[in-house]
mmCIF file of C-alpha atoms and ligand atoms in Angstrom:
data_model
loop_
_atom_site.group_PDB
_atom_site.id
_atom_site.type_symbol
_atom_site.label_atom_id
_atom_site.label_comp_id
_atom_site.label_asym_id
_atom_site.label_seq_id
_atom_site.Cartn_x
_atom_site.Cartn_y
_atom_site.Cartn_z
ATOM 1 C CA MET E 136 0.000 0.000 0.000
ATOM 2 C CA LYS E 137 1.399 3.419 -0.944
ATOM 3 C CA THR E 138 1.533 5.920 1.936
ATOM 4 C CA PRO E 139 0.646 8.567 2.951
ATOM 5 C CA LEU E 140 -2.863 7.968 1.674
ATOM 6 C CA ASP E 141 -4.659 10.667 -0.271
ATOM 7 C CA ARG E 142 -8.045 11.965 0.818
ATOM 8 C CA PRO E 143 -10.263 9.772 -1.418
ATOM 9 C CA GLU E 144 -8.364 6.706 -0.167
ATOM 10 C CA ILE E 145 -8.833 7.746 3.481
ATOM 11 C CA LEU E 146 -12.547 8.275 2.930
ATOM 12 C CA ALA E 147 -12.884 4.938 1.146
ATOM 13 C CA TRP E 148 -11.213 3.087 4.043
ATOM 14 C CA LEU E 149 -13.402 4.844 6.597
ATOM 15 C CA ARG E 150 -16.473 3.505 4.765
ATOM 16 C CA GLU E 151 -15.015 0.061 3.949
ATOM 17 C CA SER E 152 -16.993 -2.899 5.304
ATOM 18 C CA ASP E 153 -15.489 -5.865 3.454
ATOM 19 C CA SER E 154 -13.506 -7.935 5.955
ATOM 20 C CA ASN E 155 -11.001 -9.215 3.360
ATOM 21 C CA ARG E 156 -10.226 -5.670 2.254
ATOM 22 C CA LEU E 157 -9.973 -4.540 5.883
ATOM 23 C CA ALA E 158 -7.493 -7.354 6.558
ATOM 24 C CA GLU E 159 -5.206 -5.567 4.044
ATOM 25 C CA LEU E 160 -5.517 -2.348 6.038
ATOM 26 C CA TRP E 161 -4.685 -4.105 9.319
ATOM 27 C CA GLN E 162 -1.675 -5.767 7.707
ATOM 28 C CA ALA E 163 -0.387 -2.521 6.185
ATOM 29 C CA ALA E 164 -0.702 -0.735 9.542
ATOM 30 C CA ASP E 165 1.021 -3.582 11.400
ATOM 31 C CA GLN E 166 3.905 -3.711 8.914
ATOM 32 C CA THR E 167 4.311 0.080 9.025
ATOM 33 C CA ARG E 168 4.401 -0.032 12.833
ATOM 34 C CA GLN E 169 7.039 -2.789 12.751
ATOM 35 C CA ARG E 170 9.186 -0.953 10.180
ATOM 36 C CA HIS E 171 9.147 2.461 11.861
ATOM 37 C CA VAL E 172 8.801 1.898 15.625
ATOM 38 C CA GLY E 173 9.583 -1.834 15.980
ATOM 39 C CA GLY E 174 7.920 -4.643 17.912
ATOM 40 C CA GLU E 175 8.336 -3.262 21.442
ATOM 41 C CA VAL E 176 5.263 -2.174 23.369
ATOM 42 C CA HIS E 177 6.054 0.693 25.736
ATOM 43 C CA LEU E 178 4.164 0.970 29.006
ATOM 44 C CA ARG E 179 3.066 4.318 30.445
ATOM 45 C CA GLY E 180 1.924 4.202 34.061
ATOM 46 C CA LEU E 181 -1.224 6.345 34.298
ATOM 47 C CA ILE E 182 -1.790 8.360 37.484
ATOM 48 C CA GLU E 183 -5.208 10.063 37.551
ATOM 49 C CA LEU E 184 -4.214 12.637 40.118
ATOM 50 C CA SER E 185 -7.394 14.714 40.406
ATOM 51 C CA ASN E 186 -10.949 14.584 39.073
ATOM 52 C CA TYR E 187 -11.719 18.255 39.825
ATOM 53 C CA CYS E 188 -12.376 20.154 36.613
ATOM 54 C CA VAL E 189 -13.451 23.713 35.820
ATOM 55 C CA ARG E 190 -14.382 22.982 32.188
ATOM 56 C CA LEU E 191 -17.748 22.277 30.627
ATOM 57 C CA CYS E 192 -16.821 19.793 27.874
ATOM 58 C CA GLY E 193 -20.156 18.472 26.640
ATOM 59 C CA TYR E 194 -19.116 14.814 26.636
ATOM 60 C CA CYS E 195 -17.058 14.248 29.789
ATOM 61 C CA GLY E 196 -18.214 13.010 33.195
ATOM 62 C CA LEU E 197 -15.622 15.153 35.008
ATOM 63 C CA ARG E 198 -17.139 18.431 33.721
ATOM 64 C CA ALA E 199 -17.633 21.030 36.460
ATOM 65 C CA PRO E 200 -21.465 20.979 36.545
ATOM 66 C CA ASN E 201 -21.630 17.224 37.237
ATOM 67 C CA ARG E 202 -22.693 17.273 40.885
ATOM 68 C CA GLN E 203 -23.184 13.466 40.974
ATOM 69 C CA LEU E 204 -19.443 12.946 41.121
ATOM 70 C CA GLU E 205 -17.465 12.807 44.365
ATOM 71 C CA ARG E 206 -14.245 14.750 43.815
ATOM 72 C CA TYR E 207 -10.686 13.876 44.929
ATOM 73 C CA ARG E 208 -7.159 15.210 44.565
ATOM 74 C CA MET E 209 -4.180 12.967 45.364
ATOM 75 C CA THR E 210 -1.524 14.120 47.819
ATOM 76 C CA GLU E 211 2.091 14.575 46.795
ATOM 77 C CA GLU E 212 3.088 11.453 48.745
ATOM 78 C CA GLU E 213 0.388 9.362 47.048
ATOM 79 C CA VAL E 214 1.642 10.438 43.607
ATOM 80 C CA ILE E 215 5.268 9.705 44.514
ATOM 81 C CA GLU E 216 4.227 6.293 45.808
ATOM 82 C CA CYS E 217 2.616 5.556 42.393
ATOM 83 C CA ALA E 218 5.792 6.708 40.619
ATOM 84 C CA ARG E 219 7.837 4.315 42.782
ATOM 85 C CA LYS E 220 5.509 1.511 41.737
ATOM 86 C CA ALA E 221 6.073 2.452 38.088
ATOM 87 C CA VAL E 222 9.829 1.983 38.594
ATOM 88 C CA GLN E 223 9.265 -1.309 40.421
ATOM 89 C CA PHE E 224 7.102 -2.583 37.510
ATOM 90 C CA GLY E 225 9.764 -1.545 34.953
ATOM 91 C CA TYR E 226 7.761 1.265 33.273
ATOM 92 C CA GLY E 227 9.731 4.036 31.558
ATOM 93 C CA THR E 228 7.127 6.791 31.890
ATOM 94 C CA VAL E 229 4.422 8.093 34.189
ATOM 95 C CA VAL E 230 1.500 10.075 32.814
ATOM 96 C CA LEU E 231 0.060 12.611 35.268
ATOM 97 C CA GLN E 232 -3.528 13.148 34.126
ATOM 98 C CA SER E 233 -6.380 15.151 35.670
ATOM 99 C CA GLY E 234 -9.336 17.380 35.056
ATOM 100 C CA GLU E 235 -8.451 21.031 34.552
ATOM 101 C CA ASP E 236 -7.940 21.670 38.247
ATOM 102 C CA PRO E 237 -6.664 25.036 39.553
ATOM 103 C CA GLY E 238 -6.161 23.217 42.878
ATOM 104 C CA LEU E 239 -3.184 21.625 41.132
ATOM 105 C CA THR E 240 -1.161 24.812 41.365
ATOM 106 C CA CYS E 241 1.781 25.704 39.183
ATOM 107 C CA ASP E 242 4.158 25.333 42.145
ATOM 108 C CA GLY E 243 2.547 22.107 43.342
ATOM 109 C CA VAL E 244 2.875 20.405 39.942
ATOM 110 C CA GLU E 245 6.400 21.780 39.533
ATOM 111 C CA LYS E 246 7.390 20.252 42.868
ATOM 112 C CA LEU E 247 5.896 16.896 41.867
ATOM 113 C CA ILE E 248 7.811 16.887 38.578
ATOM 114 C CA ARG E 249 11.089 17.814 40.303
ATOM 115 C CA ARG E 250 10.649 15.053 42.876
ATOM 116 C CA ILE E 251 9.815 12.377 40.289
ATOM 117 C CA LYS E 252 12.809 13.436 38.180
ATOM 118 C CA ALA E 253 15.158 13.499 41.203
ATOM 119 C CA GLU E 254 13.966 10.249 42.783
ATOM 120 C CA THR E 255 13.333 8.074 39.692
ATOM 121 C CA PRO E 256 14.631 7.635 36.111
ATOM 122 C CA LEU E 257 11.093 8.083 34.717
ATOM 123 C CA ALA E 258 10.015 10.259 31.806
ATOM 124 C CA VAL E 259 7.101 12.499 32.844
ATOM 125 C CA THR E 260 4.103 13.099 30.613
ATOM 126 C CA LEU E 261 1.531 15.700 31.641
ATOM 127 C CA SER E 262 -2.143 15.695 30.641
ATOM 128 C CA LEU E 263 -3.599 18.439 32.822
ATOM 129 C CA GLY E 264 -5.804 20.288 30.335
ATOM 130 C CA GLU E 265 -5.530 23.826 28.975
ATOM 131 C CA ARG E 266 -3.062 25.522 31.292
ATOM 132 C CA ASP E 267 -1.416 28.938 30.922
ATOM 133 C CA ASP E 268 1.737 29.398 28.865
ATOM 134 C CA ASP E 269 3.816 30.328 31.934
ATOM 135 C CA GLU E 270 2.693 27.164 33.738
ATOM 136 C CA LEU E 271 3.560 25.009 30.721
ATOM 137 C CA ALA E 272 6.969 26.731 30.565
ATOM 138 C CA ALA E 273 7.614 26.268 34.312
ATOM 139 C CA TRP E 274 6.753 22.561 34.140
ATOM 140 C CA ARG E 275 8.969 22.024 31.114
ATOM 141 C CA ALA E 276 11.824 23.778 32.942
ATOM 142 C CA ALA E 277 11.201 21.500 35.932
ATOM 143 C CA GLY E 278 11.830 18.488 33.684
ATOM 144 C CA ALA E 279 8.443 17.447 32.233
ATOM 145 C CA ASP E 280 9.133 15.648 28.951
ATOM 146 C CA ARG E 281 5.793 15.341 27.181
ATOM 147 C CA TYR E 282 2.304 16.847 27.116
ATOM 148 C CA LEU E 283 -0.959 15.319 25.885
ATOM 149 C CA LEU E 284 -3.868 17.492 24.803
ATOM 150 C CA ARG E 285 -6.365 16.120 22.303
ATOM 151 C CA PHE E 286 -7.894 18.583 19.843
ATOM 152 C CA GLU E 287 -10.887 16.153 19.812
ATOM 153 C CA THR E 288 -12.154 17.232 16.357
ATOM 154 C CA SER E 289 -10.832 19.550 13.646
ATOM 155 C CA ASN E 290 -14.378 20.664 12.763
ATOM 156 C CA ARG E 291 -14.402 24.160 14.296
ATOM 157 C CA ARG E 292 -18.189 24.331 14.553
ATOM 158 C CA LEU E 293 -18.445 20.953 16.284
ATOM 159 C CA TYR E 294 -15.480 21.803 18.518
ATOM 160 C CA GLU E 295 -17.131 24.995 19.699
ATOM 161 C CA ALA E 296 -20.458 23.244 20.250
ATOM 162 C CA ILE E 297 -18.898 20.696 22.611
ATOM 163 C CA HIS E 298 -16.430 23.081 24.314
ATOM 164 C CA PRO E 299 -18.477 25.983 25.660
ATOM 165 C CA PRO E 300 -16.432 29.058 26.640
ATOM 166 C CA ARG E 301 -15.346 29.364 30.262
ATOM 167 C CA ASN E 302 -15.501 32.825 31.865
ATOM 168 C CA GLY E 303 -16.109 34.215 28.370
ATOM 169 C CA LYS E 304 -12.842 32.678 27.103
ATOM 170 C CA THR E 305 -13.078 30.193 24.228
ATOM 171 C CA SER E 306 -10.886 27.164 24.331
ATOM 172 C CA ASP E 307 -8.134 27.035 21.688
ATOM 173 C CA ARG E 308 -6.327 23.717 21.875
ATOM 174 C CA PRO E 309 -4.444 24.057 18.523
ATOM 175 C CA ALA E 310 -2.779 27.254 19.838
ATOM 176 C CA ILE E 311 -1.687 25.416 23.002
ATOM 177 C CA LEU E 312 -0.283 22.555 20.906
ATOM 178 C CA ARG E 313 1.869 25.084 19.013
ATOM 179 C CA LYS E 314 3.095 26.540 22.316
ATOM 180 C CA LEU E 315 3.992 23.079 23.648
ATOM 181 C CA ARG E 316 6.067 22.420 20.533
ATOM 182 C CA GLU E 317 7.850 25.751 20.957
ATOM 183 C CA LEU E 318 8.676 24.858 24.577
ATOM 184 C CA GLY E 319 10.349 21.617 23.469
ATOM 185 C CA TYR E 320 7.807 19.098 24.763
ATOM 186 C CA GLU E 321 7.122 15.846 22.928
ATOM 187 C CA VAL E 322 3.623 16.755 21.819
ATOM 188 C CA GLY E 323 0.646 14.432 21.867
ATOM 189 C CA SER E 324 -2.886 15.008 20.678
ATOM 190 C CA GLY E 325 -5.806 13.057 19.311
ATOM 191 C CA ILE E 326 -9.529 12.772 18.814
ATOM 192 C CA MET E 327 -12.685 10.977 19.850
ATOM 193 C CA ILE E 328 -14.353 8.837 17.201
ATOM 194 C CA GLY E 329 -18.118 9.018 16.687
ATOM 195 C CA ILE E 330 -18.887 12.300 18.478
ATOM 196 C CA PRO E 331 -22.544 13.147 17.673
ATOM 197 C CA GLY E 332 -22.333 15.549 14.723
ATOM 198 C CA GLN E 333 -18.967 14.200 13.454
ATOM 199 C CA THR E 334 -18.932 13.329 9.734
ATOM 200 C CA TYR E 335 -16.650 11.088 7.671
ATOM 201 C CA ASP E 336 -15.194 14.235 6.120
ATOM 202 C CA ASP E 337 -14.392 15.542 9.589
ATOM 203 C CA LEU E 338 -12.515 12.322 10.374
ATOM 204 C CA ALA E 339 -10.545 12.571 7.118
ATOM 205 C CA ASP E 340 -9.652 16.168 8.134
ATOM 206 C CA ASP E 341 -8.528 14.914 11.552
ATOM 207 C CA LEU E 342 -6.237 12.318 9.968
ATOM 208 C CA GLU E 343 -4.722 14.981 7.700
ATOM 209 C CA ARG E 344 -4.332 17.317 10.686
ATOM 210 C CA PHE E 345 -2.301 14.667 12.589
ATOM 211 C CA ALA E 346 0.301 14.704 9.822
ATOM 212 C CA GLU E 347 0.262 18.520 9.465
ATOM 213 C CA LEU E 348 0.874 18.964 13.202
ATOM 214 C CA ASP E 349 3.736 16.442 12.993
ATOM 215 C CA LEU E 350 2.547 14.895 16.267
ATOM 216 C CA ASP E 351 4.840 12.735 18.392
ATOM 217 C CA MET E 352 1.985 10.881 20.139
ATOM 218 C CA ILE E 353 -1.561 10.338 18.896
ATOM 219 C CA GLY E 354 -4.452 8.981 20.955
ATOM 220 C CA VAL E 355 -7.659 7.974 19.191
ATOM 221 C CA GLY E 356 -10.550 6.377 21.037
ATOM 222 C CA PRO E 357 -14.301 5.882 20.675
ATOM 223 C CA TYR E 358 -16.698 8.472 22.104
ATOM 224 C CA LEU E 359 -18.651 6.805 24.924
ATOM 225 C CA VAL E 360 -21.890 8.351 26.166
ATOM 226 C CA HIS E 361 -21.949 9.630 29.745
ATOM 227 C CA PRO E 362 -25.570 10.061 30.918
ATOM 228 C CA GLU E 363 -24.784 13.111 33.101
ATOM 229 C CA THR E 364 -23.508 15.187 30.146
ATOM 230 C CA PRO E 365 -25.263 17.411 27.573
ATOM 231 C CA LEU E 366 -24.230 15.218 24.643
ATOM 232 C CA ALA E 367 -26.273 12.342 26.074
ATOM 233 C CA ASN E 368 -29.337 14.333 24.972
ATOM 234 C CA PRO E 369 -29.794 14.327 21.166
ATOM 235 C CA GLU E 370 -31.364 17.792 21.414
ATOM 236 C CA ASN E 371 -27.936 19.183 22.330
ATOM 237 C CA CYS E 372 -26.125 17.547 19.407
ATOM 238 C CA LEU E 373 -25.285 19.055 16.010
ATOM 239 C CA SER E 374 -27.731 17.696 13.521
ATOM 240 C CA ILE E 375 -26.242 16.089 10.396
ATOM 241 C CA PRO E 376 -27.614 13.583 7.851
ATOM 242 C CA GLU E 377 -27.683 10.086 9.341
ATOM 243 C CA GLU E 378 -25.485 8.625 6.585
ATOM 244 C CA GLU E 379 -22.795 11.198 7.393
ATOM 245 C CA GLN E 380 -22.608 10.401 11.121
ATOM 246 C CA VAL E 381 -19.483 8.431 12.118
ATOM 247 C CA PRO E 382 -20.443 5.517 14.396
ATOM 248 C CA PRO E 383 -18.598 5.304 17.766
ATOM 249 C CA THR E 384 -17.806 1.636 17.228
ATOM 250 C CA GLU E 385 -14.936 -0.702 17.851
ATOM 251 C CA LEU E 386 -14.483 -1.314 14.102
ATOM 252 C CA MET E 387 -14.360 2.408 13.322
ATOM 253 C CA THR E 388 -11.753 2.819 16.078
ATOM 254 C CA TYR E 389 -9.509 0.162 14.494
ATOM 255 C CA LYS E 390 -9.852 1.826 11.097
ATOM 256 C CA VAL E 391 -8.832 5.224 12.481
ATOM 257 C CA LEU E 392 -6.000 3.645 14.478
ATOM 258 C CA ALA E 393 -4.642 1.864 11.393
ATOM 259 C CA LEU E 394 -4.991 4.966 9.187
ATOM 260 C CA THR E 395 -3.257 7.055 11.875
ATOM 261 C CA ARG E 396 -0.287 4.681 11.763
ATOM 262 C CA LEU E 397 -0.148 4.929 7.955
ATOM 263 C CA GLN E 398 -0.319 8.745 8.047
ATOM 264 C CA CYS E 399 2.142 9.164 10.950
ATOM 265 C CA PRO E 400 4.456 6.135 10.847
ATOM 266 C CA ARG E 401 6.853 7.241 13.619
ATOM 267 C CA ALA E 402 4.331 8.450 16.195
ATOM 268 C CA ASN E 403 3.706 6.677 19.496
ATOM 269 C CA ILE E 404 0.110 5.443 19.341
ATOM 270 C CA PRO E 405 -1.654 3.830 22.329
ATOM 271 C CA ALA E 406 -4.281 1.102 22.352
ATOM 272 C CA THR E 407 -6.605 3.166 24.569
ATOM 273 C CA THR E 408 -8.664 2.343 27.653
ATOM 274 C CA ALA E 409 -11.787 3.506 25.782
ATOM 275 C CA LEU E 410 -11.114 0.820 23.165
ATOM 276 C CA ALA E 411 -10.637 -1.778 25.937
ATOM 277 C CA THR E 412 -13.964 -0.593 27.368
ATOM 278 C CA LEU E 413 -15.702 -1.588 24.103
ATOM 279 C CA ASN E 414 -13.939 -4.956 23.994
ATOM 280 C CA ILE E 415 -12.395 -5.941 27.310
ATOM 281 C CA ALA E 416 -11.400 -9.400 26.033
ATOM 282 C CA ARG E 417 -9.385 -8.400 22.951
ATOM 283 C CA GLY E 418 -9.573 -4.621 22.335
ATOM 284 C CA ARG E 419 -6.035 -3.796 23.433
ATOM 285 C CA GLU E 420 -4.494 -6.762 21.617
ATOM 286 C CA LEU E 421 -6.311 -5.976 18.371
ATOM 287 C CA GLY E 422 -5.299 -2.319 18.720
ATOM 288 C CA LEU E 423 -1.656 -3.411 19.078
ATOM 289 C CA GLU E 424 -1.999 -5.583 15.975
ATOM 290 C CA ARG E 425 -3.550 -2.778 13.943
ATOM 291 C CA GLY E 426 -1.050 0.029 14.442
ATOM 292 C CA ALA E 427 -0.629 0.758 18.169
ATOM 293 C CA ASN E 428 2.681 0.434 20.071
ATOM 294 C CA ILE E 429 1.801 1.803 23.538
ATOM 295 C CA VAL E 430 -0.422 0.740 26.443
ATOM 296 C CA MET E 431 -1.163 2.659 29.604
ATOM 297 C CA PRO E 432 -1.543 0.472 32.693
ATOM 298 C CA ASN E 433 -3.392 2.292 35.449
ATOM 299 C CA LEU E 434 -1.441 3.128 38.628
ATOM 300 C CA THR E 435 -4.182 5.203 40.296
ATOM 301 C CA PRO E 436 -4.926 3.962 43.855
ATOM 302 C CA SER E 437 -8.047 1.755 43.904
ATOM 303 C CA LYS E 438 -9.986 4.117 46.193
ATOM 304 C CA TYR E 439 -9.884 6.866 43.528
ATOM 305 C CA ARG E 440 -10.324 4.899 40.298
ATOM 306 C CA MET E 441 -14.117 4.707 40.348
ATOM 307 C CA MET E 442 -14.265 8.477 40.813
ATOM 308 C CA TYR E 443 -12.292 9.195 37.619
ATOM 309 C CA GLU E 444 -15.409 8.380 35.631
ATOM 310 C CA ILE E 445 -15.054 10.213 32.307
ATOM 311 C CA TYR E 446 -17.535 7.673 30.881
ATOM 312 C CA PRO E 447 -19.397 4.760 32.527
ATOM 313 C CA ALA E 448 -18.170 1.166 32.743
ATOM 314 C CA LYS E 449 -14.551 2.223 32.134
ATOM 315 C CA ALA E 450 -12.208 -0.763 31.804
ATOM 316 C CA CYS E 451 -10.009 -1.751 34.763
ATOM 317 C CA VAL E 452 -11.623 0.418 37.482
ATOM 318 C CA ARG E 453 -11.853 -2.515 39.884
ATOM 319 C CA GLU E 454 -8.272 -3.709 39.432
ATOM 320 C CA THR E 455 -5.234 -2.752 41.502
ATOM 321 C CA ALA E 456 -2.004 -1.424 39.953
ATOM 322 C CA GLU E 457 -0.446 -4.877 40.501
ATOM 323 C CA GLN E 458 -3.328 -6.609 38.693
ATOM 324 C CA CYS E 459 -3.187 -4.161 35.743
ATOM 325 C CA HIS E 460 0.546 -4.702 35.466
ATOM 326 C CA ALA E 461 0.341 -8.511 35.411
ATOM 327 C CA CYS E 462 -2.665 -8.517 33.068
ATOM 328 C CA LEU E 463 -1.096 -6.228 30.462
ATOM 329 C CA ALA E 464 2.272 -7.992 30.516
ATOM 330 C CA GLY E 465 0.393 -11.256 29.803
ATOM 331 C CA ARG E 466 -1.650 -9.709 26.995
ATOM 332 C CA ILE E 467 1.470 -8.341 25.278
ATOM 333 C CA ALA E 468 3.247 -11.702 25.504
ATOM 334 C CA SER E 469 0.134 -13.484 24.150
ATOM 335 C CA ILE E 470 0.465 -11.675 20.808
ATOM 336 C CA GLY E 471 4.186 -12.361 20.547
ATOM 337 C CA ARG E 472 5.358 -8.825 21.352
ATOM 338 C CA GLN E 473 7.823 -7.668 24.027
ATOM 339 C CA VAL E 474 7.563 -4.934 26.640
ATOM 340 C CA GLY E 475 9.901 -2.100 25.640
ATOM 341 C CA ALA E 476 12.831 -1.133 27.855
ATOM 342 C CA GLY E 477 13.675 2.486 28.712
ATOM 343 C CA ARG E 478 11.648 5.660 28.223
ATOM 344 C CA GLY E 479 10.231 4.840 24.795
ATOM 345 C CA ASP E 480 10.604 8.353 23.397
ATOM 346 C CA SER E 481 8.757 9.047 20.180
ATOM 347 C CA ARG E 482 10.797 8.239 17.050
ATOM 348 C CA ASN E 483 9.070 11.179 15.445
ATOM 349 C CA PHE E 484 10.426 13.491 18.159
ATOM 350 C CA GLU E 485 13.919 11.970 18.011
ATOM 351 C CA ARG E 486 14.046 12.480 14.250
ATOM 352 C CA ARG E 487 12.906 16.107 14.574
ATOM 353 C CA MET E 488 15.638 16.741 17.160
ATOM 354 C CA GLU E 489 18.298 15.322 14.812
ATOM 355 C CA LYS E 490 17.387 17.782 12.043
HETATM 356 N N1 SAM P 668 -8.561 17.262 31.312
HETATM 357 C C1 SAM P 668 -7.557 16.852 30.413
HETATM 358 C C2 SAM P 668 -7.971 17.106 28.989
HETATM 359 O O1 SAM P 668 -9.125 17.351 28.744
HETATM 360 O O2 SAM P 668 -7.092 17.056 28.130
HETATM 361 C C3 SAM P 668 -7.157 15.400 30.572
HETATM 362 C C4 SAM P 668 -8.219 14.459 31.021
HETATM 363 S S1 SAM P 668 -9.532 14.165 29.851
HETATM 364 C C5 SAM P 668 -10.578 13.130 30.770
HETATM 365 C C6 SAM P 668 -8.719 13.073 28.696
HETATM 366 C C7 SAM P 668 -9.495 12.697 27.453
HETATM 367 O O3 SAM P 668 -10.622 11.922 27.811
HETATM 368 C C8 SAM P 668 -10.077 13.816 26.649
HETATM 369 O O4 SAM P 668 -9.126 14.418 25.805
HETATM 370 C C9 SAM P 668 -11.190 13.121 25.868
HETATM 371 O O5 SAM P 668 -10.768 12.792 24.538
HETATM 372 C C10 SAM P 668 -11.422 11.830 26.659
HETATM 373 N N2 SAM P 668 -12.839 11.727 27.029
HETATM 374 C C11 SAM P 668 -13.540 12.532 27.840
HETATM 375 N N3 SAM P 668 -14.843 12.168 27.864
HETATM 376 C C12 SAM P 668 -14.962 11.087 27.043
HETATM 377 C C13 SAM P 668 -16.055 10.274 26.621
HETATM 378 N N4 SAM P 668 -17.300 10.496 27.059
HETATM 379 N N5 SAM P 668 -15.800 9.269 25.752
HETATM 380 C C14 SAM P 668 -14.543 9.032 25.317
HETATM 381 N N6 SAM P 668 -13.475 9.764 25.666
HETATM 382 C C15 SAM P 668 -13.680 10.803 26.516
HETATM 383 FE FE1 SF4 P 669 -12.346 18.474 32.129
HETATM 384 FE FE2 SF4 P 669 -10.707 17.226 30.389
HETATM 385 FE FE3 SF4 P 669 -13.164 16.272 30.938
HETATM 386 FE FE4 SF4 P 669 -12.947 18.522 29.540
HETATM 387 S S1 SF4 P 669 -12.222 16.461 28.896
HETATM 388 S S2 SF4 P 669 -14.358 18.173 31.252
HETATM 389 S S3 SF4 P 669 -11.136 19.435 30.487
HETATM 390 S S4 SF4 P 669 -11.471 16.424 32.335
#
């Protein structure tokens, strides 16, 4: 298969339903992954450090107006304890993720980063939402290596509909992604698949945008309905012709995952928890066989996991960090792949740095 694919080819794959033809797509994505990032699967220990959030994202259970949710914020010692576990389990990276929580102050996060960097060999990825430029700069100076911020959809109208302004300020994730690049972070972004109002053309735009942004990490996962959010009510959704609506299915997720690998061969691409939520038995394995090279075992203490409910029935909320570790190591071995050693920096980033 010739890559990168042009737009008509992307659109044709997104609408493809023939399983023999799709087998060609899976094979092309798997071979491209092997050629450009190898057979290793890198593990990122996920620490969901706070579920407080000031934002109003129309799809997410952590959104500020959701009063059904009990809120928590981990202490510094709890986070450091998780980072120690990551080292013990042989992970190369911890991902500090949270709602957009002003209670996680600039100084507080900076201190956490400095401690993790001083006390462990771990790479630190942040996923703390839309923070100010000076905070992003301070955290980078403190040693943070990577930042994840999905742009969710490149359709401006849909984006604005699902990201209402906060205090009169509209959210501008593409501008933040540019800033992160300027600051020297490895930059990660991504989308949800099957957002109500998302068309096949929108998805093709998203796939083109990944390549334009030259992303180092790309997360794509299905949109899952949360009943306590505006998007759960069809009246709040952008209305588009039924045949244009992208379905939020497992199959569509694999297609987008495989096409992402073909468009961005050197990026780090995870098999996401949202995908595992749709297919707990085989979702992660199939993701790894159709373009992904990363998984994110959860390190969050059990007492907090249930409260980080971005969507219902999330995979692995009842497991402990030890159980997640053993389970994922077994799954990776079962498909004949090896757990990667070291930090697992993005080949895309390394190549950019060499230029
Ligand atoms: N607050 C940070 C942010 O928004 O970037 C990080 C945490 S947020 C929960 C991480 C990602 O979860 C979002 O970028 C979004 O793509 C995903 N997410 C939120 N609600 C979701 C839903 N209902 N279905 C699938 N993914 C969802
Ligand atoms: Fe908050 Fe992130 Fe959820 Fe938006 S997606 S409501 S910023 S946690």
